[in-house]
Amino acid sequence: MSGTGSGAILRRRAAGTLLPGFIGTSAPEWVLQAYAEGLSAICLYGDNMASPTQLRELCARLRQLAPHALLATDEEGGDVTRLHYPTGSDQPGNAVLGRLDDTQLTRASAAAIGTELASFGINLSLAPVVDVNSASENPVIGVRSFGDDPDLVARHTAAWIAGLESAGVASCSKHFPGHGDTTTDSHLDLPRVTVDAGTLHRRELVPFAATVQAGGAAIMTSHIVVEALDPGRPATFSPAILQQVLRNQLGFRGVVITDALDMAGASAGIGIPEAAVRALIAGADMLCLGSGTTGGLYAACLDAIVDAVESGRLPASRLDDAVARNTRLTSDFPAAPPAVPRLRGYGRHPATPVGPRLAEAFDVGPDTAAWLRDPAPPVIVQVESAANMAVGQVPWGPAAADAVTAESAVATGPRSPSWPVVCIRATRRTMPPSGYGRPGIR
């Protein structure tokens, strides 16, 4: 609803804190209207992507309406990709980068991602994941992490930020204050971290301190309860975590973005509009609403924020502070008009700078070494498995490279039936009991 009174002005300010998604492969009418009434950021998800041509046209339409807005997406490389959602990412992801432990390669990989994003007019990537993967059975972080060594994660965090932002795309380190020591997926429930404060400062907080030191543009909150910092509230709703730890102790001056508020860890039992208000009160600046945002939900979030300010529950100064930070981020990372990009992964000719060294990230046993030496065409059978909600339905492994053999064809394949390789992922035994080891291939 448009207008010229003080209520309309407050509503416009509230719109400057929201980061909605939308359903479909073209921008719905409510998004176009919201841009005219103060919306300054939108997030694209895998379901918004059908083809490079369609995505280019969608981004061009959004840029035409809001040339200076933030256009965001989750482009981590590896499992979590939006640009390459139909085919799988051509970048290796954090686990491989951490195992290679070459910060120049990490920077180059992130720069390649940034260059591609910028060519679409996308100027905010909700990456990198900087969680220390201290729980090997973690169901949602896993290979999205650089590893289980805080110092290694910290140096690759800094390199990834430098690479991405060198292409003119803002980074967003996630998930503060650290989602790595959890065995519950915050998409589905509310995880709890029970380690003491000393361990948190020596482990989880180290990569976020590196983010601050590197000048990272944004940090994303996590929907987890960290008992040593605030036993009663998820980090997204905790002033103790977002203001005392992140702002005061670590000295972060950039934008605090929430993880998607449609996740159960944030909004189960209270709803997304109330979650938005609580996050703003706690110290978040930009409120990620999730991929299924509708015009009705967007309006309800605006209503909730306006009501909270008018009732005095949300100080107007806190709202103004959030809008000012978001506006500064937009001006610091102005978007270029969408060009005519060609996604690197389409056509199956990846341009990842890590390619020549990819095999170094894996331990290869004698049987696999013999298989690799065999000159016959390979027979690879991939076992499909469900991915977590952060990943979505993205092709992975040999299937993403069109290198699999149908199970029914194995018996008559070009190699002996004793030679097929079975490719699996997300198994509990892929990590050694001591932590985040290198994957072994027997």
Short mmCIF file of C-alpha atoms in Angstrom, two decimals:
data_model
loop_
_atom_site.label_atom_id
_atom_site.label_comp_id
_atom_site.label_asym_id
_atom_site.label_seq_id
_atom_site.Cartn_x
_atom_site.Cartn_y
_atom_site.Cartn_z
CA MET A 1 0.00 0.00 0.00
CA SER A 2 1.51 3.30 -1.06
CA GLY A 3 1.03 6.70 0.55
CA THR A 4 2.69 9.90 1.60
CA GLY A 5 2.04 10.04 5.37
CA SER A 6 4.29 9.08 8.25
CA GLY A 7 2.89 5.55 8.18
CA ALA A 8 3.97 5.13 4.57
CA ILE A 9 7.43 6.48 5.40
CA LEU A 10 7.81 4.01 8.27
CA ARG A 11 6.63 1.19 6.03
CA ARG A 12 9.21 2.18 3.43
CA ARG A 13 11.96 2.08 6.05
CA ALA A 14 10.78 -1.35 7.18
CA ALA A 15 10.93 -2.58 3.56
CA GLY A 16 14.62 -1.63 3.55
CA THR A 17 15.35 -4.46 5.99
CA LEU A 18 13.74 -7.32 4.06
CA LEU A 19 15.38 -9.91 1.80
CA PRO A 20 12.52 -11.99 0.35
CA GLY A 21 12.61 -14.70 -2.24
CA PHE A 22 9.73 -15.54 -4.55
CA ILE A 23 8.16 -18.51 -6.26
CA GLY A 24 8.68 -19.10 -9.98
CA THR A 25 11.06 -18.25 -12.78
CA SER A 26 9.79 -14.72 -13.38
CA ALA A 27 9.29 -11.86 -10.95
CA PRO A 28 5.72 -11.78 -9.63
CA GLU A 29 3.74 -8.57 -9.58
CA TRP A 30 4.07 -8.11 -5.82
CA VAL A 31 7.88 -7.96 -6.13
CA LEU A 32 7.66 -5.28 -8.78
CA GLN A 33 5.31 -3.26 -6.57
CA ALA A 34 7.48 -3.80 -3.50
CA TYR A 35 10.48 -2.34 -5.34
CA ALA A 36 8.48 0.82 -5.93
CA GLU A 37 7.65 1.01 -2.23
CA GLY A 38 11.08 0.63 -0.68
CA LEU A 39 12.25 -2.97 -1.11
CA SER A 40 15.99 -2.85 -1.73
CA ALA A 41 17.02 -6.52 -1.84
CA ILE A 42 15.82 -9.80 -3.30
CA CYS A 43 17.22 -13.33 -3.05
CA LEU A 44 17.27 -15.87 -5.86
CA TYR A 45 17.05 -19.61 -5.20
CA GLY A 46 17.44 -22.75 -7.27
CA ASP A 47 13.76 -22.91 -8.13
CA ASN A 48 14.03 -19.47 -9.75
CA MET A 49 16.57 -20.88 -12.22
CA ALA A 50 15.55 -22.83 -15.32
CA SER A 51 18.28 -21.96 -17.82
CA PRO A 52 21.05 -19.41 -18.30
CA THR A 53 18.93 -17.46 -20.78
CA GLN A 54 15.93 -17.37 -18.44
CA LEU A 55 18.10 -16.32 -15.49
CA ARG A 56 19.73 -13.56 -17.53
CA GLU A 57 16.32 -12.23 -18.53
CA LEU A 58 15.03 -12.42 -14.94
CA CYS A 59 18.04 -10.56 -13.56
CA ALA A 60 17.79 -7.96 -16.31
CA ARG A 61 14.12 -7.38 -15.45
CA LEU A 62 14.91 -6.99 -11.75
CA ARG A 63 17.81 -4.66 -12.52
CA GLN A 64 15.64 -2.59 -14.83
CA LEU A 65 13.24 -1.94 -11.96
CA ALA A 66 15.84 -1.54 -9.23
CA PRO A 67 19.26 -0.76 -10.72
CA HIS A 68 20.86 -0.10 -7.34
CA ALA A 69 19.27 -2.87 -5.26
CA LEU A 70 20.97 -5.91 -3.82
CA LEU A 71 20.43 -9.08 -5.81
CA ALA A 72 21.55 -12.02 -3.69
CA THR A 73 21.93 -15.77 -3.96
CA ASP A 74 23.65 -18.71 -2.23
CA GLU A 75 26.63 -19.48 -4.45
CA GLU A 76 29.11 -21.42 -2.31
CA GLY A 77 30.62 -23.73 -4.90
CA GLY A 78 30.43 -27.47 -4.35
CA ASP A 79 27.09 -28.78 -3.14
CA VAL A 80 25.35 -25.43 -2.71
CA THR A 81 24.87 -23.65 -6.01
CA ARG A 82 22.05 -21.60 -7.51
CA LEU A 83 23.53 -20.49 -10.85
CA HIS A 84 24.31 -24.12 -11.69
CA TYR A 85 21.25 -25.63 -10.02
CA PRO A 86 20.17 -27.68 -13.08
CA THR A 87 23.61 -29.23 -13.66
CA GLY A 88 25.79 -28.91 -10.53
CA SER A 89 28.57 -26.46 -9.72
CA ASP A 90 31.85 -26.42 -11.59
CA GLN A 91 33.66 -25.13 -8.47
CA PRO A 92 34.89 -27.73 -5.98
CA GLY A 93 33.50 -26.31 -2.74
CA ASN A 94 35.06 -25.66 0.63
CA ALA A 95 35.96 -29.20 1.69
CA VAL A 96 38.24 -29.72 -1.31
CA LEU A 97 39.73 -26.23 -0.98
CA GLY A 98 40.49 -26.86 2.67
CA ARG A 99 42.15 -30.19 1.97
CA LEU A 100 44.34 -28.68 -0.74
CA ASP A 101 45.12 -25.84 1.71
CA ASP A 102 46.31 -23.41 -0.94
CA THR A 103 44.83 -19.99 -0.21
CA GLN A 104 45.68 -18.76 -3.70
CA LEU A 105 43.52 -21.50 -5.19
CA THR A 106 40.74 -20.64 -2.77
CA ARG A 107 40.92 -16.99 -3.73
CA ALA A 108 40.93 -17.87 -7.45
CA SER A 109 37.92 -20.17 -7.08
CA ALA A 110 35.95 -17.48 -5.23
CA ALA A 111 36.97 -14.86 -7.79
CA ALA A 112 35.65 -17.09 -10.58
CA ILE A 113 32.34 -17.39 -8.73
CA GLY A 114 32.24 -13.63 -8.21
CA THR A 115 32.94 -12.86 -11.85
CA GLU A 116 30.13 -15.11 -12.95
CA LEU A 117 27.68 -13.66 -10.42
CA ALA A 118 28.57 -10.11 -11.43
CA SER A 119 27.89 -10.92 -15.07
CA PHE A 120 24.26 -11.54 -14.11
CA GLY A 121 24.02 -8.36 -12.07
CA ILE A 122 24.10 -10.32 -8.80
CA ASN A 123 26.05 -8.37 -6.18
CA LEU A 124 25.68 -10.38 -2.94
CA SER A 125 26.65 -14.01 -2.44
CA LEU A 126 25.49 -15.61 0.79
CA ALA A 127 28.87 -17.31 1.18
CA PRO A 128 31.36 -18.47 2.32
CA VAL A 129 30.45 -21.05 4.95
CA VAL A 130 33.04 -20.46 7.68
CA ASP A 131 31.74 -22.95 10.26
CA VAL A 132 34.40 -25.16 11.80
CA ASN A 133 33.15 -28.69 11.13
CA SER A 134 33.82 -30.00 14.63
CA ALA A 135 30.97 -32.56 14.60
CA SER A 136 31.71 -35.11 11.90
CA GLU A 137 28.07 -36.28 11.89
CA ASN A 138 26.77 -32.76 11.20
CA PRO A 139 23.81 -33.18 8.81
CA VAL A 140 23.85 -29.74 7.18
CA ILE A 141 27.43 -28.33 7.19
CA GLY A 142 29.76 -31.23 6.36
CA VAL A 143 31.59 -30.66 3.07
CA ARG A 144 30.39 -27.04 3.00
CA SER A 145 33.10 -26.35 5.61
CA PHE A 146 36.80 -25.83 4.93
CA GLY A 147 37.60 -28.29 7.73
CA ASP A 148 37.82 -28.91 11.46
CA ASP A 149 40.93 -26.78 12.16
CA PRO A 150 39.94 -23.22 13.16
CA ASP A 151 43.14 -21.65 11.84
CA LEU A 152 42.82 -23.40 8.47
CA VAL A 153 39.18 -22.33 8.21
CA ALA A 154 40.17 -18.76 9.13
CA ARG A 155 42.85 -18.36 6.47
CA HIS A 156 40.61 -19.81 3.74
CA THR A 157 37.76 -17.60 4.92
CA ALA A 158 39.94 -14.53 4.36
CA ALA A 159 41.08 -15.81 0.96
CA TRP A 160 37.53 -16.61 -0.19
CA ILE A 161 36.26 -13.18 0.84
CA ALA A 162 39.14 -11.47 -0.95
CA GLY A 163 38.50 -13.44 -4.14
CA LEU A 164 34.76 -12.89 -4.25
CA GLU A 165 34.87 -9.21 -3.35
CA SER A 166 37.63 -8.56 -5.90
CA ALA A 167 34.93 -9.21 -8.51
CA GLY A 168 32.67 -6.56 -6.99
CA VAL A 169 30.36 -9.01 -5.22
CA ALA A 170 29.71 -8.72 -1.48
CA SER A 171 30.43 -11.74 0.72
CA CYS A 172 28.43 -13.04 3.68
CA SER A 173 30.24 -15.36 6.10
CA LYS A 174 27.95 -17.89 7.76
CA HIS A 175 26.56 -19.17 10.17
CA PHE A 176 27.41 -17.02 13.21
CA PRO A 177 28.47 -17.92 15.86
CA GLY A 178 29.16 -21.34 14.31
CA HIS A 179 26.93 -24.20 13.12
CA GLY A 180 29.68 -26.80 12.90
CA ASP A 181 29.26 -28.45 16.32
CA THR A 182 25.64 -29.48 15.78
CA THR A 183 23.97 -32.77 14.94
CA THR A 184 20.59 -31.22 14.11
CA ASP A 185 19.61 -29.40 10.92
CA SER A 186 18.22 -25.94 11.77
CA HIS A 187 15.97 -26.16 8.70
CA LEU A 188 14.04 -28.80 10.63
CA ASP A 189 14.56 -28.11 14.34
CA LEU A 190 16.45 -25.91 16.83
CA PRO A 191 20.00 -27.18 17.41
CA ARG A 192 21.88 -26.55 20.67
CA VAL A 193 25.63 -26.08 21.13
CA THR A 194 26.72 -27.02 24.65
CA VAL A 195 30.48 -26.37 24.70
CA ASP A 196 31.97 -23.83 27.09
CA ALA A 197 32.74 -20.22 26.19
CA GLY A 198 36.48 -20.85 26.05
CA THR A 199 36.05 -23.53 23.40
CA LEU A 200 33.79 -21.24 21.37
CA HIS A 201 36.41 -18.47 21.34
CA ARG A 202 39.23 -20.89 20.42
CA ARG A 203 37.23 -22.67 17.75
CA GLU A 204 33.89 -21.36 16.40
CA LEU A 205 34.65 -17.65 16.62
CA VAL A 206 38.11 -17.76 15.01
CA PRO A 207 36.88 -17.68 11.36
CA PHE A 208 34.44 -14.88 12.16
CA ALA A 209 37.27 -12.85 13.67
CA ALA A 210 39.10 -13.49 10.38
CA THR A 211 36.04 -12.21 8.51
CA VAL A 212 36.17 -8.97 10.47
CA GLN A 213 39.92 -8.65 9.89
CA ALA A 214 39.43 -9.26 6.14
CA GLY A 215 36.75 -6.57 5.93
CA GLY A 216 34.00 -9.00 4.94
CA ALA A 217 30.84 -7.16 3.93
CA ALA A 218 28.27 -9.25 5.81
CA ILE A 219 27.82 -12.05 8.33
CA MET A 220 24.83 -14.39 8.53
CA THR A 221 23.26 -15.51 11.79
CA SER A 222 22.41 -19.10 12.68
CA HIS A 223 19.21 -20.43 14.20
CA ILE A 224 20.98 -22.32 16.97
CA VAL A 225 21.06 -21.97 20.76
CA VAL A 226 24.63 -21.48 22.01
CA GLU A 227 24.23 -22.15 25.70
CA ALA A 228 27.46 -20.51 26.85
CA LEU A 229 26.43 -17.21 25.22
CA ASP A 230 22.64 -17.18 25.54
CA PRO A 231 20.92 -20.32 26.84
CA GLY A 232 17.41 -19.04 26.18
CA ARG A 233 17.39 -17.72 22.61
CA PRO A 234 18.65 -18.74 19.16
CA ALA A 235 21.56 -16.61 17.95
CA THR A 236 19.29 -14.88 15.42
CA PHE A 237 17.18 -13.49 18.30
CA SER A 238 19.98 -12.90 20.80
CA PRO A 239 21.27 -9.37 21.56
CA ALA A 240 23.99 -10.99 23.68
CA ILE A 241 25.32 -12.81 20.61
CA LEU A 242 24.69 -10.27 17.83
CA GLN A 243 25.52 -7.10 19.75
CA GLN A 244 27.80 -8.02 22.64
CA VAL A 245 29.85 -10.73 20.89
CA LEU A 246 29.68 -9.85 17.19
CA ARG A 247 29.58 -6.06 17.39
CA ASN A 248 31.38 -5.27 20.64
CA GLN A 249 33.88 -8.12 21.11
CA LEU A 250 34.72 -8.91 17.47
CA GLY A 251 34.23 -5.35 16.23
CA PHE A 252 32.11 -6.20 13.19
CA ARG A 253 30.71 -3.09 11.47
CA GLY A 254 29.14 -4.66 8.40
CA VAL A 255 25.65 -5.99 7.71
CA VAL A 256 24.15 -8.77 9.83
CA ILE A 257 21.88 -10.96 7.69
CA THR A 258 19.63 -13.63 9.15
CA ASP A 259 19.55 -17.15 7.86
CA ALA A 260 16.20 -17.82 6.22
CA LEU A 261 13.43 -17.12 8.69
CA ASP A 262 11.19 -19.81 7.19
CA MET A 263 13.47 -22.41 8.81
CA ALA A 264 12.05 -24.27 11.79
CA GLY A 265 14.92 -23.15 14.00
CA ALA A 266 13.67 -19.57 13.65
CA SER A 267 9.92 -19.50 13.08
CA ALA A 268 8.43 -22.78 14.28
CA GLY A 269 5.72 -21.89 16.74
CA ILE A 270 5.94 -18.11 16.26
CA GLY A 271 5.68 -17.50 12.51
CA ILE A 272 7.94 -15.60 10.13
CA PRO A 273 6.62 -12.05 10.83
CA GLU A 274 7.29 -12.40 14.56
CA ALA A 275 10.70 -13.93 13.82
CA ALA A 276 11.50 -10.88 11.68
CA VAL A 277 10.68 -8.51 14.54
CA ARG A 278 12.70 -10.50 17.08
CA ALA A 279 15.72 -10.60 14.77
CA LEU A 280 15.64 -6.84 14.23
CA ILE A 281 15.37 -6.19 17.97
CA ALA A 282 18.35 -8.49 18.57
CA GLY A 283 20.58 -6.62 16.12
CA ALA A 284 20.06 -8.14 12.67
CA ASP A 285 19.98 -5.68 9.76
CA MET A 286 18.66 -7.69 6.82
CA LEU A 287 15.95 -10.32 7.22
CA CYS A 288 16.10 -13.26 4.83
CA LEU A 289 12.50 -14.46 4.52
CA GLY A 290 13.05 -17.62 2.45
CA SER A 291 12.39 -19.04 -0.99
CA GLY A 292 8.63 -19.41 -0.64
CA THR A 293 7.86 -15.76 0.13
CA THR A 294 4.49 -14.62 -1.18
CA GLY A 295 3.06 -11.14 -1.44
CA GLY A 296 0.89 -11.86 1.58
CA LEU A 297 3.81 -13.00 3.73
CA TYR A 298 5.90 -10.02 2.66
CA ALA A 299 3.09 -7.63 3.64
CA ALA A 300 2.63 -9.43 6.96
CA CYS A 301 6.32 -8.96 7.78
CA LEU A 302 6.08 -5.26 6.96
CA ASP A 303 2.98 -4.96 9.16
CA ALA A 304 4.72 -6.71 12.05
CA ILE A 305 7.77 -4.42 11.88
CA VAL A 306 5.66 -1.26 11.64
CA ASP A 307 3.49 -2.39 14.56
CA ALA A 308 6.60 -3.15 16.64
CA VAL A 309 7.98 0.34 16.05
CA GLU A 310 4.66 2.06 16.72
CA SER A 311 4.20 0.10 19.96
CA GLY A 312 7.72 0.92 21.13
CA ARG A 313 8.79 -2.71 21.16
CA LEU A 314 11.30 -2.07 18.33
CA PRO A 315 13.15 1.23 18.79
CA ALA A 316 12.96 3.40 15.68
CA SER A 317 16.71 4.02 16.06
CA ARG A 318 17.37 0.27 15.71
CA LEU A 319 15.36 0.20 12.48
CA ASP A 320 17.19 3.25 11.16
CA ASP A 321 20.55 1.68 12.03
CA ALA A 322 19.66 -1.46 10.08
CA VAL A 323 18.46 0.47 7.03
CA ALA A 324 21.60 2.64 7.05
CA ARG A 325 23.87 -0.40 7.04
CA ASN A 326 21.92 -2.07 4.25
CA THR A 327 22.01 1.12 2.18
CA ARG A 328 25.76 1.42 2.67
CA LEU A 329 26.26 -2.18 1.53
CA THR A 330 24.31 -1.46 -1.62
CA SER A 331 26.43 1.59 -2.38
CA ASP A 332 29.68 -0.25 -1.59
CA PHE A 333 28.85 -3.03 -4.07
CA PRO A 334 27.01 -1.42 -6.98
CA ALA A 335 25.73 -3.93 -9.49
CA ALA A 336 26.78 -3.88 -13.10
CA PRO A 337 23.99 -4.28 -15.67
CA PRO A 338 23.57 -7.95 -16.58
CA ALA A 339 25.84 -8.88 -19.46
CA VAL A 340 25.50 -11.87 -21.76
CA PRO A 341 27.23 -14.49 -19.62
CA ARG A 342 27.80 -18.10 -20.40
CA LEU A 343 27.75 -20.28 -17.34
CA ARG A 344 31.02 -22.13 -17.19
CA GLY A 345 29.57 -25.48 -16.18
CA TYR A 346 27.15 -25.71 -19.11
CA GLY A 347 28.77 -27.57 -21.95
CA ARG A 348 30.82 -29.65 -19.50
CA HIS A 349 34.03 -27.68 -19.74
CA PRO A 350 34.63 -26.48 -16.18
CA ALA A 351 36.98 -23.55 -15.79
CA THR A 352 37.77 -24.08 -12.13
CA PRO A 353 41.35 -23.11 -11.28
CA VAL A 354 41.43 -26.07 -8.90
CA GLY A 355 40.92 -28.65 -11.64
CA PRO A 356 44.53 -29.75 -12.18
CA ARG A 357 44.98 -30.42 -8.46
CA LEU A 358 41.58 -31.88 -7.64
CA ALA A 359 42.84 -35.44 -7.14
CA GLU A 360 45.21 -34.26 -4.40
CA ALA A 361 42.22 -33.75 -2.10
CA PHE A 362 41.52 -37.50 -1.96
CA ASP A 363 43.36 -40.45 -0.46
CA VAL A 364 43.42 -43.28 -2.99
CA GLY A 365 43.86 -46.88 -1.92
CA PRO A 366 45.63 -49.57 -3.98
CA ASP A 367 42.47 -50.98 -5.55
CA THR A 368 41.36 -47.59 -6.80
CA ALA A 369 44.87 -46.79 -8.00
CA ALA A 370 44.79 -49.93 -10.13
CA TRP A 371 41.32 -49.00 -11.41
CA LEU A 372 42.56 -45.55 -12.41
CA ARG A 373 45.49 -47.07 -14.35
CA ASP A 374 43.18 -49.31 -16.38
CA PRO A 375 42.85 -47.74 -19.87
CA ALA A 376 39.33 -49.11 -20.39
CA PRO A 377 36.38 -46.67 -20.12
CA PRO A 378 35.23 -46.39 -16.50
CA VAL A 379 32.05 -47.92 -15.12
CA ILE A 380 30.64 -45.72 -12.35
CA VAL A 381 27.31 -46.36 -10.67
CA GLN A 382 26.03 -43.48 -8.54
CA VAL A 383 23.71 -44.19 -5.64
CA GLU A 384 21.21 -41.37 -5.30
CA SER A 385 20.66 -39.92 -1.85
CA ALA A 386 18.53 -37.16 -0.39
CA ALA A 387 20.37 -33.88 0.23
CA ASN A 388 19.63 -31.40 3.00
CA MET A 389 17.43 -28.40 2.25
CA ALA A 390 20.36 -26.01 1.85
CA VAL A 391 21.58 -28.06 -1.11
CA GLY A 392 18.26 -28.88 -2.75
CA GLN A 393 17.98 -31.11 -5.80
CA VAL A 394 21.33 -30.39 -7.44
CA PRO A 395 23.21 -32.93 -9.58
CA TRP A 396 26.39 -34.07 -7.85
CA GLY A 397 29.43 -36.26 -8.36
CA PRO A 398 29.88 -38.21 -11.61
CA ALA A 399 26.25 -37.53 -12.58
CA ALA A 400 27.01 -33.81 -12.74
CA ALA A 401 29.76 -34.65 -15.25
CA ASP A 402 27.62 -37.09 -17.28
CA ALA A 403 29.99 -39.87 -16.22
CA VAL A 404 27.67 -42.50 -14.73
CA THR A 405 26.65 -45.90 -16.00
CA ALA A 406 23.11 -47.15 -15.49
CA GLU A 407 22.98 -49.96 -12.96
CA SER A 408 21.25 -52.20 -15.48
CA ALA A 409 24.15 -51.74 -17.89
CA VAL A 410 26.94 -52.72 -15.53
CA ALA A 411 26.97 -56.40 -16.41
CA THR A 412 27.61 -55.64 -20.09
CA GLY A 413 29.78 -52.57 -19.54
CA PRO A 414 33.17 -52.10 -21.17
CA ARG A 415 35.04 -53.22 -18.06
CA SER A 416 34.91 -56.48 -16.21
CA PRO A 417 31.94 -56.75 -13.81
CA SER A 418 34.50 -56.89 -11.00
CA TRP A 419 35.58 -53.31 -11.78
CA PRO A 420 32.55 -51.02 -11.40
CA VAL A 421 32.86 -48.20 -8.88
CA VAL A 422 29.91 -47.29 -6.69
CA CYS A 423 29.76 -43.59 -5.82
CA ILE A 424 27.89 -42.52 -2.68
CA ARG A 425 27.71 -39.43 -0.47
CA ALA A 426 26.43 -38.28 2.93
CA THR A 427 27.30 -41.49 4.75
CA ARG A 428 28.16 -41.52 8.43
CA ARG A 429 31.43 -43.36 7.80
CA THR A 430 32.93 -40.77 5.46
CA MET A 431 34.56 -38.97 8.41
CA PRO A 432 36.99 -40.61 10.83
CA PRO A 433 36.08 -40.60 14.55
CA SER A 434 38.73 -37.96 15.26
CA GLY A 435 37.14 -35.36 13.03
CA TYR A 436 37.22 -33.97 9.54
CA GLY A 437 39.65 -36.19 7.70
CA ARG A 438 40.35 -36.60 4.02
CA PRO A 439 37.96 -38.86 2.13
CA GLY A 440 39.52 -42.20 1.36
CA ILE A 441 38.82 -44.18 -1.81
CA ARG A 442 39.74 -47.81 -1.50
#
